[in-house]
Amino acid sequence: MSSRSRVASTLRRAKVNFGNFTRPIPYFAQPRWQSTASTEDAEGVAKGTTGSSKTIKFTSETYPSIKRDSRFAEITEEHVNHFRSLLGTESAIIDGVTRDATDDIEPFNGDWMRKYRGHTKLVLKPASTEEAINVAFFGLESYEKVQEAFREAKGQLSEILSAFELMDRQSQDLVHRVTKNKRPLESEYPFYCLIETSGSNTEHDSEKLEKFLEYVMEKEIVLDGVVAQDTTQVKALWGWREGVPECLGHWGGTYKYDLSIPISELYSLVEETRAKITDAGLLGEDEEHPVVDVVGYGHMGDSNLHLNVATRRYDKEVEKILEPFVYEWISKRSGSISAEHGLGLAKKNYIGYSRSDTMIRLMKQIKDLYDPVSGIHLL
């Protein structure tokens, strides 16, 4: 039985009547950029091969002239000085870093400290490979099911999982009201997820996707779903996610919060914010109410939530409810008040909600290191 037939059979067993899951869509000659640490000498970068098969060699085979130096079996002060000399004049040692600056080394999408661990230069290595892309769009009954689907996607799709996007019903309803486009699924659900896989081996990716779909459908983690069959459908499905910010501005203005929160509590902020605005009598369908709706969407893999409040006009009461409530809520959970798009001028007075005084001083030093002459002081 072919891969496509097996997937169709899986959906029939799971009693899914809408949508065809099919093989990944090939994209050719897409540049893939990577960065890596380097010393002064950038020569000797390994040459890879493209295509579905590769010959993997040990480092000792690829670089036979490089031998391990037995002097470094034990670290002494002499060796430390030797390592320090290798960094050269391009490295930066930043003063004022105390213990709390290294806590939570990998918090929720805020690990900018990683850039300073032994790196002196970055080298971009473009490579062209044949790429197989899948985009799937799912409907789910609860945020708990979204978390289950995300765990399964990470475990089963692992290295080919390139995106896992969360969208609530409210965000999709507003996109539909503005665009009038046909919805991807026949029924409506409280939550939707868009999953993208990217790989270089079509058969391998198809098999992994098939097993994932079979599991989440038969376990009723996902209630319905479709997979794009061509590039037009890929764009159409992504449009339901990427069109959210643009469509929210249709009525007037939007309060936008770009936040990082533990995944287990990520959507709770949306629910609490919506409840506060509703209880205050500010949310409604007619022009008397300033708020059109409160929506949540974002990137599950980064623990990144976009909390958006679509409004018909500016209203001071709306702002009083949102701030500082949103920032205080984030602070209690050790999240970030500005996750994906940086701090900027608008949020600089609120940085203390998610960063300690020590970290703020360190951020200032990093800013001065890269931009010592502009005179722009963001912190």
Tab-separated table of N, CA and C in Angstrom, residues 131-186:
chain	number	residue	atom	x	y	z
A	131	GLU	N	13.835	20.187	-0.243
A	131	GLU	CA	13.108	20.258	1.013
A	131	GLU	C	11.677	19.770	0.830
A	132	ALA	N	11.227	18.925	1.750
A	132	ALA	CA	9.859	18.422	1.741
A	132	ALA	C	9.080	19.126	2.837
A	133	ILE	N	7.988	19.770	2.462
A	133	ILE	CA	7.202	20.573	3.393
A	133	ILE	C	5.804	19.993	3.536
A	134	ASN	N	5.336	19.894	4.771
A	134	ASN	CA	3.944	19.561	5.062
A	134	ASN	C	3.344	20.648	5.928
A	135	VAL	N	2.123	21.020	5.675
A	135	VAL	CA	1.394	21.937	6.545
A	135	VAL	C	0.045	21.320	6.860
A	136	ALA	N	-0.242	21.160	8.147
A	136	ALA	CA	-1.504	20.577	8.602
A	136	ALA	C	-2.228	21.569	9.494
A	137	PHE	N	-3.556	21.520	9.461
A	137	PHE	CA	-4.401	22.431	10.235
A	137	PHE	C	-5.400	21.588	11.012
A	138	PHE	N	-5.419	21.729	12.353
A	138	PHE	CA	-6.221	20.861	13.210
A	138	PHE	C	-7.223	21.659	14.036
A	139	GLY	N	-8.309	20.992	14.417
A	139	GLY	CA	-9.264	21.529	15.370
A	139	GLY	C	-9.224	20.711	16.652
A	140	LEU	N	-9.232	21.390	17.816
A	140	LEU	CA	-9.135	20.714	19.101
A	140	LEU	C	-10.165	21.278	20.066
A	141	GLU	N	-10.564	20.472	21.058
A	141	GLU	CA	-11.659	20.849	21.934
A	141	GLU	C	-11.234	21.630	23.171
A	142	SER	N	-9.944	21.649	23.520
A	142	SER	CA	-9.501	22.339	24.729
A	142	SER	C	-8.019	22.656	24.643
A	143	TYR	N	-7.577	23.561	25.523
A	143	TYR	CA	-6.151	23.873	25.550
A	143	TYR	C	-5.345	22.693	26.084
A	144	GLU	N	-5.953	21.874	26.920
A	144	GLU	CA	-5.275	20.658	27.389
A	144	GLU	C	-4.957	19.736	26.208
A	145	LYS	N	-5.892	19.634	25.259
A	145	LYS	CA	-5.643	18.817	24.068
A	145	LYS	C	-4.550	19.432	23.188
A	146	VAL	N	-4.484	20.757	23.167
A	146	VAL	CA	-3.413	21.422	22.422
A	146	VAL	C	-2.056	21.023	22.992
A	147	GLN	N	-1.952	21.018	24.314
A	147	GLN	CA	-0.692	20.628	24.950
A	147	GLN	C	-0.347	19.170	24.655
A	148	GLU	N	-1.364	18.298	24.656
A	148	GLU	CA	-1.123	16.894	24.318
A	148	GLU	C	-0.608	16.757	22.886
A	149	ALA	N	-1.265	17.470	21.964
A	149	ALA	CA	-0.848	17.407	20.558
A	149	ALA	C	0.578	17.916	20.390
A	150	PHE	N	0.919	18.966	21.118
A	150	PHE	CA	2.272	19.517	21.030
A	150	PHE	C	3.309	18.530	21.559
A	151	ARG	N	2.994	17.874	22.673
A	151	ARG	CA	3.924	16.878	23.212
A	151	ARG	C	4.136	15.737	22.223
A	152	GLU	N	3.047	15.277	21.613
A	152	GLU	CA	3.171	14.186	20.645
A	152	GLU	C	3.934	14.631	19.401
A	153	ALA	N	3.693	15.858	18.958
A	153	ALA	CA	4.401	16.363	17.774
A	153	ALA	C	5.898	16.442	18.037
A	154	LYS	N	6.272	16.933	19.211
A	154	LYS	CA	7.700	17.004	19.543
A	154	LYS	C	8.324	15.622	19.607
A	155	GLY	N	7.587	14.671	20.185
A	155	GLY	CA	8.134	13.338	20.343
A	155	GLY	C	8.171	12.536	19.061
A	156	GLN	N	7.098	12.627	18.253
A	156	GLN	CA	6.995	11.786	17.063
A	156	GLN	C	7.584	12.434	15.809
A	157	LEU	N	7.456	13.749	15.690
A	157	LEU	CA	7.975	14.430	14.497
A	157	LEU	C	9.378	14.981	14.726
A	158	SER	N	9.708	15.252	15.933
A	158	SER	CA	11.038	15.678	16.401
A	158	SER	C	11.761	16.568	15.398
A	159	GLU	N	12.790	16.045	14.716
A	159	GLU	CA	13.684	16.897	13.935
A	159	GLU	C	13.037	17.518	12.704
A	160	ILE	N	11.903	17.014	12.239
A	160	ILE	CA	11.271	17.608	11.054
A	160	ILE	C	10.181	18.610	11.432
A	161	LEU	N	9.876	18.744	12.720
A	161	LEU	CA	8.861	19.704	13.159
A	161	LEU	C	9.447	21.108	13.108
A	162	SER	N	8.915	21.958	12.240
A	162	SER	CA	9.456	23.309	12.071
A	162	SER	C	8.521	24.395	12.577
A	163	ALA	N	7.257	24.092	12.837
A	163	ALA	CA	6.335	25.090	13.387
A	163	ALA	C	5.163	24.390	14.060
A	164	PHE	N	4.747	24.942	15.202
A	164	PHE	CA	3.533	24.483	15.873
A	164	PHE	C	2.842	25.738	16.386
A	165	GLU	N	1.839	26.190	15.638
A	165	GLU	CA	1.170	27.452	15.913
A	165	GLU	C	-0.175	27.221	16.597
A	166	LEU	N	-0.438	28.019	17.625
A	166	LEU	CA	-1.702	27.967	18.364
A	166	LEU	C	-2.583	29.139	17.960
A	167	MET	N	-3.875	28.880	17.761
A	167	MET	CA	-4.846	29.935	17.489
A	167	MET	C	-6.138	29.591	18.212
A	168	ASP	N	-6.733	30.565	18.908
A	168	ASP	CA	-8.012	30.282	19.553
A	168	ASP	C	-9.170	30.567	18.600
A	169	ARG	N	-10.359	30.144	19.003
A	169	ARG	CA	-11.538	30.296	18.143
A	169	ARG	C	-11.804	31.767	17.839
A	170	GLN	N	-11.618	32.635	18.844
A	170	GLN	CA	-11.910	34.052	18.655
A	170	GLN	C	-11.045	34.660	17.555
A	171	SER	N	-9.781	34.289	17.511
A	171	SER	CA	-8.902	34.836	16.470
A	171	SER	C	-9.340	34.383	15.086
A	172	GLN	N	-9.747	33.131	14.966
A	172	GLN	CA	-10.169	32.610	13.666
A	172	GLN	C	-11.528	33.164	13.242
A	173	ASP	N	-12.392	33.422	14.220
A	173	ASP	CA	-13.686	34.034	13.904
A	173	ASP	C	-13.496	35.430	13.313
A	174	LEU	N	-12.577	36.204	13.879
A	174	LEU	CA	-12.348	37.558	13.379
A	174	LEU	C	-11.710	37.546	11.993
A	175	VAL	N	-10.801	36.598	11.754
A	175	VAL	CA	-10.216	36.473	10.412
A	175	VAL	C	-11.303	36.138	9.396
A	176	HIS	N	-12.208	35.251	9.772
A	176	HIS	CA	-13.299	34.863	8.872
A	176	HIS	C	-14.234	36.038	8.601
A	177	ARG	N	-14.521	36.836	9.628
A	177	ARG	CA	-15.422	37.980	9.459
A	177	ARG	C	-14.835	39.008	8.504
A	178	VAL	N	-13.527	39.169	8.524
A	178	VAL	CA	-12.880	40.177	7.678
A	178	VAL	C	-12.659	39.654	6.263
A	179	THR	N	-12.126	38.438	6.135
A	179	THR	CA	-11.747	37.926	4.811
A	179	THR	C	-12.887	37.251	4.065
A	180	LYS	N	-13.868	36.735	4.800
A	180	LYS	CA	-14.987	35.966	4.222
A	180	LYS	C	-14.513	34.685	3.520
A	181	ASN	N	-13.288	34.263	3.799
A	181	ASN	CA	-12.765	33.040	3.192
A	181	ASN	C	-13.418	31.805	3.801
A	182	LYS	N	-13.479	30.741	3.000
A	182	LYS	CA	-14.010	29.477	3.503
A	182	LYS	C	-13.073	28.921	4.557
A	183	ARG	N	-13.642	28.475	5.667
A	183	ARG	CA	-12.829	27.932	6.755
A	183	ARG	C	-12.188	26.611	6.329
A	184	PRO	N	-11.000	26.301	6.868
A	184	PRO	CA	-10.333	25.041	6.502
A	184	PRO	C	-11.106	23.806	6.940
A	185	LEU	N	-11.846	23.895	8.060
A	185	LEU	CA	-12.576	22.752	8.597
A	185	LEU	C	-14.071	23.006	8.531
A	186	GLU	N	-14.846	21.942	8.407
A	186	GLU	CA	-16.294	22.079	8.291
A	186	GLU	C	-16.926	22.547	9.591
